[in-house]
Short mmCIF file of C-alpha atoms and ligand atoms in Angstrom, two decimals:
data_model
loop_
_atom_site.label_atom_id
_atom_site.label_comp_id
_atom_site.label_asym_id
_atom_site.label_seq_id
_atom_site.Cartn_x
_atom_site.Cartn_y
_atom_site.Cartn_z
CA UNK A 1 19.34 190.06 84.39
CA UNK A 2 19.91 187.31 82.07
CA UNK A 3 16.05 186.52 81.80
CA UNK A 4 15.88 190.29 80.56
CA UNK A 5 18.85 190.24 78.47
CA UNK A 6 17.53 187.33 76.92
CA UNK A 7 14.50 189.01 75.74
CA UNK A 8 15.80 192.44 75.48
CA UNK A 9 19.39 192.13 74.19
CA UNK A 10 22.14 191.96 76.48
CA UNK A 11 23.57 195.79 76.04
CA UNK A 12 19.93 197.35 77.05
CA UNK A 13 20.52 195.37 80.54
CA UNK A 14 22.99 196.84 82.65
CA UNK A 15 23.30 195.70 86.03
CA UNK A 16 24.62 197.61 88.96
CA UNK A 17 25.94 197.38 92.73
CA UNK A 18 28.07 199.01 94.97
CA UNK A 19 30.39 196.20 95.65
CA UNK A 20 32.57 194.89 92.73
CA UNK A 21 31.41 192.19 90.96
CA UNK A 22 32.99 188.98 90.02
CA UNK A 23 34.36 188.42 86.94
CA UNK A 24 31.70 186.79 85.49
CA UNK A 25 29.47 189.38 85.82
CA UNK A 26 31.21 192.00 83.81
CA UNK A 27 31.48 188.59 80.91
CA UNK A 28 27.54 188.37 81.27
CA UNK A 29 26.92 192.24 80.29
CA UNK A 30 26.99 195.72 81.13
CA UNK A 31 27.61 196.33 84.52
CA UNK A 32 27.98 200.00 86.45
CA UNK A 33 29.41 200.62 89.91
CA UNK A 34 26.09 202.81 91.50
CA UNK A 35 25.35 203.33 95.40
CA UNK A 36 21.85 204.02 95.83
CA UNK A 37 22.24 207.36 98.19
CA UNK A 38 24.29 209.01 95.48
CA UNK A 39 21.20 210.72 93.44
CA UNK A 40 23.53 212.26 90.97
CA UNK A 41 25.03 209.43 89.71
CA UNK A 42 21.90 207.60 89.64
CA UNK A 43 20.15 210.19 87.44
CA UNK A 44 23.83 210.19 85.31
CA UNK A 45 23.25 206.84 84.72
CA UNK A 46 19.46 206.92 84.10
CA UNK A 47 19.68 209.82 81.58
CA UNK A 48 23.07 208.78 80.03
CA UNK A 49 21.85 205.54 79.44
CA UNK A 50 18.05 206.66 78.31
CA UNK A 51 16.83 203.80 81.06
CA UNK A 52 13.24 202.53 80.64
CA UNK A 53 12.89 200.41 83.57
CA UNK A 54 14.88 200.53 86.88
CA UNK A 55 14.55 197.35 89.44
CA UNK A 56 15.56 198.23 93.05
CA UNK A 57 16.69 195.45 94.60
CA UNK A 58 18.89 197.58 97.24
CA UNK A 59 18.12 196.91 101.00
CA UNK A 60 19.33 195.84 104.31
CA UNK A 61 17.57 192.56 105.07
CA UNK A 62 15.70 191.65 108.15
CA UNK A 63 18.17 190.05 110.92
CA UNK A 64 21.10 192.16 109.55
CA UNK A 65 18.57 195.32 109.80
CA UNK A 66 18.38 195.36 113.08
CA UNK A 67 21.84 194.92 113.90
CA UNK A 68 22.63 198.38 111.77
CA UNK A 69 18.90 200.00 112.07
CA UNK A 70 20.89 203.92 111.30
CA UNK A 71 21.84 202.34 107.87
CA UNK A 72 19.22 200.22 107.32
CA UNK A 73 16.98 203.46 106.81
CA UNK A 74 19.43 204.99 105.32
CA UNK A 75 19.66 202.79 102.70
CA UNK A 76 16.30 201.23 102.72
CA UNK A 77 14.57 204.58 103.41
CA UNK A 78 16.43 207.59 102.07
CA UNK A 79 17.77 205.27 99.10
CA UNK A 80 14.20 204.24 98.13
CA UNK A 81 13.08 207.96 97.86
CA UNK A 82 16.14 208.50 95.47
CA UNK A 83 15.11 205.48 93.15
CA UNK A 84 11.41 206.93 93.47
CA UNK A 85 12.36 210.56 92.46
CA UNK A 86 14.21 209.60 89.78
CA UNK A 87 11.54 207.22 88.28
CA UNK A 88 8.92 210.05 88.44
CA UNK A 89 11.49 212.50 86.62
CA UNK A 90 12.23 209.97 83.99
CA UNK A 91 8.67 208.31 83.79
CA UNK A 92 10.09 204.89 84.47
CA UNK A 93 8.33 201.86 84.95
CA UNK A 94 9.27 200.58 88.42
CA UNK A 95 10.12 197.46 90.32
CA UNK A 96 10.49 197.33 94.14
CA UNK A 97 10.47 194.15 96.06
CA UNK A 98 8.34 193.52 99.17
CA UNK A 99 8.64 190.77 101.32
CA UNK A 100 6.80 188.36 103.97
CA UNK A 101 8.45 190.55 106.55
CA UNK A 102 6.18 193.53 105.75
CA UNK A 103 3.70 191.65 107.77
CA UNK A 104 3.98 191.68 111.20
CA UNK A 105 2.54 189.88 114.36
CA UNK A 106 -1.08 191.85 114.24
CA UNK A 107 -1.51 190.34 110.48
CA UNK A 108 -3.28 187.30 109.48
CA UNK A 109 -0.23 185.03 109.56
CA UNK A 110 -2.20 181.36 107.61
CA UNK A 111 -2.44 182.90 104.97
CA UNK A 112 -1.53 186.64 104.49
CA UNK A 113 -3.73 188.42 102.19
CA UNK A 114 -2.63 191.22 99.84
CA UNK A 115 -4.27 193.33 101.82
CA UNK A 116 -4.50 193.45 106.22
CA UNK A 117 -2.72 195.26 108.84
CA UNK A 118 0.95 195.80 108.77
CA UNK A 119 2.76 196.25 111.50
CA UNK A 120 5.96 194.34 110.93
CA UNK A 121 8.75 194.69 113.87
CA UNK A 122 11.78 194.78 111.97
CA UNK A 123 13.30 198.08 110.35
CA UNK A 124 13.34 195.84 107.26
CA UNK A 125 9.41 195.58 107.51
CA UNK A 126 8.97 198.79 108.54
CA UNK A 127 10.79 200.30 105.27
CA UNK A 128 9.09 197.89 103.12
CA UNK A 129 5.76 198.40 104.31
CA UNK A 130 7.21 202.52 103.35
CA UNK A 131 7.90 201.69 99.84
CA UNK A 132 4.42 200.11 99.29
CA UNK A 133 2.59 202.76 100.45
CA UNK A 134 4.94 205.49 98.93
CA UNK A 135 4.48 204.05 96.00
CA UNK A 136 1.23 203.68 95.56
CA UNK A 137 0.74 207.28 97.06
CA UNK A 138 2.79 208.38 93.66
CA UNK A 139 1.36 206.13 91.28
CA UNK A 140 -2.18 207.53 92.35
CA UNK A 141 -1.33 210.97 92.67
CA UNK A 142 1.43 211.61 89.81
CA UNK A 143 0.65 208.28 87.52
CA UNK A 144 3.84 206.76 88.43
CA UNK A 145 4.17 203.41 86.92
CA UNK A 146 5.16 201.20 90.41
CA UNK A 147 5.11 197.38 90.66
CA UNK A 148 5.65 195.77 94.11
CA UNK A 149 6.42 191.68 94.75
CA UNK A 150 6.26 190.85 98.60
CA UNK A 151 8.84 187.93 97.92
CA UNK A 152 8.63 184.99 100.77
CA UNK A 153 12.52 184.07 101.20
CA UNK A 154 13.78 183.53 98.19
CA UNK A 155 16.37 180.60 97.38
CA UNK A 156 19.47 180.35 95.48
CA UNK A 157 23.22 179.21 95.21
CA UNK A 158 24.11 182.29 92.97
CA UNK A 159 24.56 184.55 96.37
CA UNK A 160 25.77 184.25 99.47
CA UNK A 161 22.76 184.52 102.09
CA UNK A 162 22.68 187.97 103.23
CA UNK A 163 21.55 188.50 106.53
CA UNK A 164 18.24 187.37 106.15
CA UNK A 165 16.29 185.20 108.17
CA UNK A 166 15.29 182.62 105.85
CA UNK A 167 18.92 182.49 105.10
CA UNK A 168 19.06 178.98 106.82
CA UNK A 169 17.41 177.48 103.94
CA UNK A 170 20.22 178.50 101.16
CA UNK A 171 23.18 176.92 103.94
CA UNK A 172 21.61 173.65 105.01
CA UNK A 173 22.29 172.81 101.17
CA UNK A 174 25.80 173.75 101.49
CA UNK A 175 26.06 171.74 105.01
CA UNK A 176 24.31 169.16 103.40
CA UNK A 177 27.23 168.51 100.68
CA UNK A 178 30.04 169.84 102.77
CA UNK A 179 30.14 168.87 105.92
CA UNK A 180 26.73 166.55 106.56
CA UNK A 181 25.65 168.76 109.63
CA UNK A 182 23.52 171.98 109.73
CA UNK A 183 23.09 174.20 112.96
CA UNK A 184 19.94 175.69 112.40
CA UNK A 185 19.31 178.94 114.23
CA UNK A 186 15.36 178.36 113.90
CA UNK A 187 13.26 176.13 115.91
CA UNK A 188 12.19 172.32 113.92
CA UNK A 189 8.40 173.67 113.39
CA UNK A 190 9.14 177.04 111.93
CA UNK A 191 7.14 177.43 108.74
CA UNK A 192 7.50 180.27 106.49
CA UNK A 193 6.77 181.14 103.00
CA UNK A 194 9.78 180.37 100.31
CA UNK A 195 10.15 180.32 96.57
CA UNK A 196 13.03 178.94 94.23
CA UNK A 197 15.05 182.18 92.74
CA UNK A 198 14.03 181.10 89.00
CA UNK A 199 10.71 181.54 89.72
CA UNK A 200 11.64 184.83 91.52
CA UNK A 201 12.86 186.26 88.96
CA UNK A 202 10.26 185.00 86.44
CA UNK A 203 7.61 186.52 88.03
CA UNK A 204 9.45 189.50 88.04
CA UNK A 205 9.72 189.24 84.59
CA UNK A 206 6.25 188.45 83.92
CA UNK A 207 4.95 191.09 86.43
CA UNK A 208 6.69 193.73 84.75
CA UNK A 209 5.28 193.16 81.44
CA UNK A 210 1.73 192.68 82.49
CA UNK A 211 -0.88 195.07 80.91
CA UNK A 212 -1.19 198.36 82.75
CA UNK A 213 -5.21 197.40 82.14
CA UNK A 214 -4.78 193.90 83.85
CA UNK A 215 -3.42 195.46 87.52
CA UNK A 216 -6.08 195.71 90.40
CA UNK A 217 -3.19 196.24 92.43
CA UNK A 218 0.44 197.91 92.55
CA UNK A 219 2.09 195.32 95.19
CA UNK A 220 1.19 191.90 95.29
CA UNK A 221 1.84 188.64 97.21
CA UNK A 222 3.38 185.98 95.62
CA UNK A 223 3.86 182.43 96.82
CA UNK A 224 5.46 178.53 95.88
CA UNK A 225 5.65 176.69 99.01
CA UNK A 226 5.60 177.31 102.74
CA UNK A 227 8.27 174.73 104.38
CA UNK A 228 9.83 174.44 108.34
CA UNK A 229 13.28 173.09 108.55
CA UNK A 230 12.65 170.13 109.76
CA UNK A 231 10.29 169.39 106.27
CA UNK A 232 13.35 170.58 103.67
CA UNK A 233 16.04 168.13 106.23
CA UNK A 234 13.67 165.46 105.50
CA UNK A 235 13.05 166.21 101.72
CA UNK A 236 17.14 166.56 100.95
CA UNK A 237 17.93 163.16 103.52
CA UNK A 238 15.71 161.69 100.35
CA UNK A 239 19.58 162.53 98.74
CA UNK A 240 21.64 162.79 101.38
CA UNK A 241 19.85 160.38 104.21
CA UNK A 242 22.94 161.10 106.86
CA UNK A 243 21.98 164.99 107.05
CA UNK A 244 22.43 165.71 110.44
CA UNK A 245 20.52 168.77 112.20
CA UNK A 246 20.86 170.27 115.46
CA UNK A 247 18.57 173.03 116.22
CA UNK A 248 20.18 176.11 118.15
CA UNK A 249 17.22 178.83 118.06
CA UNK A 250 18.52 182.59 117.75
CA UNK A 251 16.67 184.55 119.85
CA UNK A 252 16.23 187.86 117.36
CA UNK A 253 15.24 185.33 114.17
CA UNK A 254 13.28 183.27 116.03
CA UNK A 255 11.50 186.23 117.02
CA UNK A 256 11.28 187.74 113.79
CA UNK A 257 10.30 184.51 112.22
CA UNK A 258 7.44 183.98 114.49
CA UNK A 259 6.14 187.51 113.34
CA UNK A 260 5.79 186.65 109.96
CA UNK A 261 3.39 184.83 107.81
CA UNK A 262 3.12 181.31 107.41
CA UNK A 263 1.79 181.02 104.01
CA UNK A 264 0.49 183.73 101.64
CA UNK A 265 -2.42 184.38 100.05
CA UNK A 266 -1.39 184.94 96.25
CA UNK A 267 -4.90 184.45 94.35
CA UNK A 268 -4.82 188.25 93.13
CA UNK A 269 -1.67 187.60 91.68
CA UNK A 270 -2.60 184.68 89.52
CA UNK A 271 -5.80 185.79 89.00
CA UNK A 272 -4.85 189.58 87.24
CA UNK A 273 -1.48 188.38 85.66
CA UNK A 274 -1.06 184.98 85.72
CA UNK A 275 1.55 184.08 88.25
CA UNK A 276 2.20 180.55 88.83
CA UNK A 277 5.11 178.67 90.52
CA UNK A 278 6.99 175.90 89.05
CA UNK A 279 9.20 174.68 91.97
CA UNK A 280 7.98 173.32 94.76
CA UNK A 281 9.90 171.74 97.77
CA UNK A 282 10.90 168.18 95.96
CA UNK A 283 12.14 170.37 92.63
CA UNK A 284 13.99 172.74 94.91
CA UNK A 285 15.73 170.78 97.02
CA UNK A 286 16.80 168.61 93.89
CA UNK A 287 17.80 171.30 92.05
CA UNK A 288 20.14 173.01 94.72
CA UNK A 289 21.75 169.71 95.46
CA UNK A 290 22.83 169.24 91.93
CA UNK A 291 23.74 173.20 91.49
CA UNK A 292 25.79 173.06 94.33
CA UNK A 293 27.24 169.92 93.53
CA UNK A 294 28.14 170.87 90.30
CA UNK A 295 29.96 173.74 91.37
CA UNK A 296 31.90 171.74 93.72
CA UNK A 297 32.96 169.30 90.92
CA UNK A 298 34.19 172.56 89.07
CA UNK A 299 36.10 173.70 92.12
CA UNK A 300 37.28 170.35 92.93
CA UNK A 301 35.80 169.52 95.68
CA UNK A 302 34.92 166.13 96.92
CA UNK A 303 30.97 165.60 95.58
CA UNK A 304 29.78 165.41 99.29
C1 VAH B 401 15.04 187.98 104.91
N1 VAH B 401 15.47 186.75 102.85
O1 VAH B 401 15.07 186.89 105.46
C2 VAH B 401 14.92 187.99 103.39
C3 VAH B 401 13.49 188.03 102.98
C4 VAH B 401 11.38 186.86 103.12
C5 VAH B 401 12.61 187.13 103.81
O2 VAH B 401 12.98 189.29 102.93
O3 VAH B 401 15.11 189.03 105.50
#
């Protein structure tokens, strides 16, 4: 939201979720309570607030998908067709995020192309793979304006991780500076597709303001670096060089993990609208380290 705000004013940015936020939030700008299964509200909102542009970040995530698959399509199913009906009624321009899980063990895993077979094994992946193609069903058929990101596993200190499973790369930074020990849930090797949450959101950004004319596709693949955990240990020991790691492999990530791409293919992305990275591993880890750390110092904790 700030990028946005930033370039659109902060009142013509309102954020929403159905959890309350913390304070800061409501400091940083408008912000509405809105659960994505109530359509009424949602179209209250959209209409009330003559809403141009609607990003629909609302999902269950992989590994906490399958523990809850009734509400994960529920909410990433049923919720989805709300956001779509409403952005056909009000001819909004509309973001949905995809992700390395819509691939699945039957794709090309080194790299993923934009386009291959999908058939991912996770609820997650299987709604996903849903929005893409509803999507791209409407914009074809009715003209709706849809814009899809598959998003490798995104890291940042600004959020808890959520029940993903490239979560373990957001908490061995916290380990890291806490207590100098990670338990990592996958195995050493495990190499998947991840990208620095500033560069997230700035292709977001940029991808939403592309030229109509410049789009040869409505969902795209877009990549930074591809990473096991044993590779980011190493890079943040370059900090912190008594970072302990014990691996303890969780069956149902593992699994999912090992269904999912290595690296992705992103060349239609950069070559239609531009898209490149900025972080890679050594900028990432350095940045979370001192992110983290300075929060600590604010909190007064010890600085690791
Ligand atoms: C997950 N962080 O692990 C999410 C993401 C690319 C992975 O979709 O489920």
């Amino acid at each position: 939201a700030q990028m946005l705000r930033k370039q659109y004013g902060t009142d013509n940015v309102i954020l929403s979720d159905i959890k309350k936020p913390s304070p800061d939030v409501y400091k940083s700008g408008p912000f509405v309570y809105a659960d994505v299964l109530d359509y009424k509200l949602l179209r209250e909102l959209i209409v009330n607030n003559r809403i141009t542009w609607l990003v629909h970040y609302s999902a269950l995530l992989s590994a906490v998908g399958e523990a809850n698959v009734a509400l994960a399509r529920k909410i990433n199913i049923t919720g989805l067709h709300n956001v779509l009906d409403l952005a056909l009624e009000n001819c909004l321009r509309l973001f949905v995020p995809s992700t390395i899980g819509a691939f699945g063990p039957s794709s090309p895993r080194d790299p993923a192309p934009d386009l291959c077979v999908q058939r991912p094994r996770t609820i997650y992946g299987v709604s996903k793979v849903h929005g893409e193609l509803m999507g791209e069903y409407l914009h074809h058929k009715y003209g709706l304006d849809f814009r899809c990101l598959r998003y490798p596993g995104v890291i940042s200190v600004n959020t808890t991780p959520g029940g993903g499973t490239t979560d373990y790369a957001v908490q061995i930074f916290h380990d890291a500076l806490s207590t100098g020990h990670h338990e990592c849930y996958l195995r050493p090797e495990t190499r998947l597709p991840m990208m620095h949450i500033a560069d997230c959101h700035r292709a977001t950004v940029e991808f939403m303001q592309a030229p109509e004319c410049q789009l040869t596709l409505r969902t795209y693949n877009i990549a930074a670096m591809s990473f096991t955990p044993e590779e980011v240990a190493q890079e943040i020991r370059k900090h912190l060089p008594h970072l302990k790691v014990t691996y303890n492999p969780d069956v149902v990530r593992q699994s999912i993990a090992d269904s999912w791409p290595v690296r992705f293919d992103d060349s239609n992305a950069r070559r239609d609208w531009g898209w490149t990275p900025v972080f890679g591993l050594e900028e990432l880890v350095t940045d979370m380290l001192n992110s983290i750390q300075s929060r600590r110092a604010k909190e007064g904790l010890p600085a690791s």
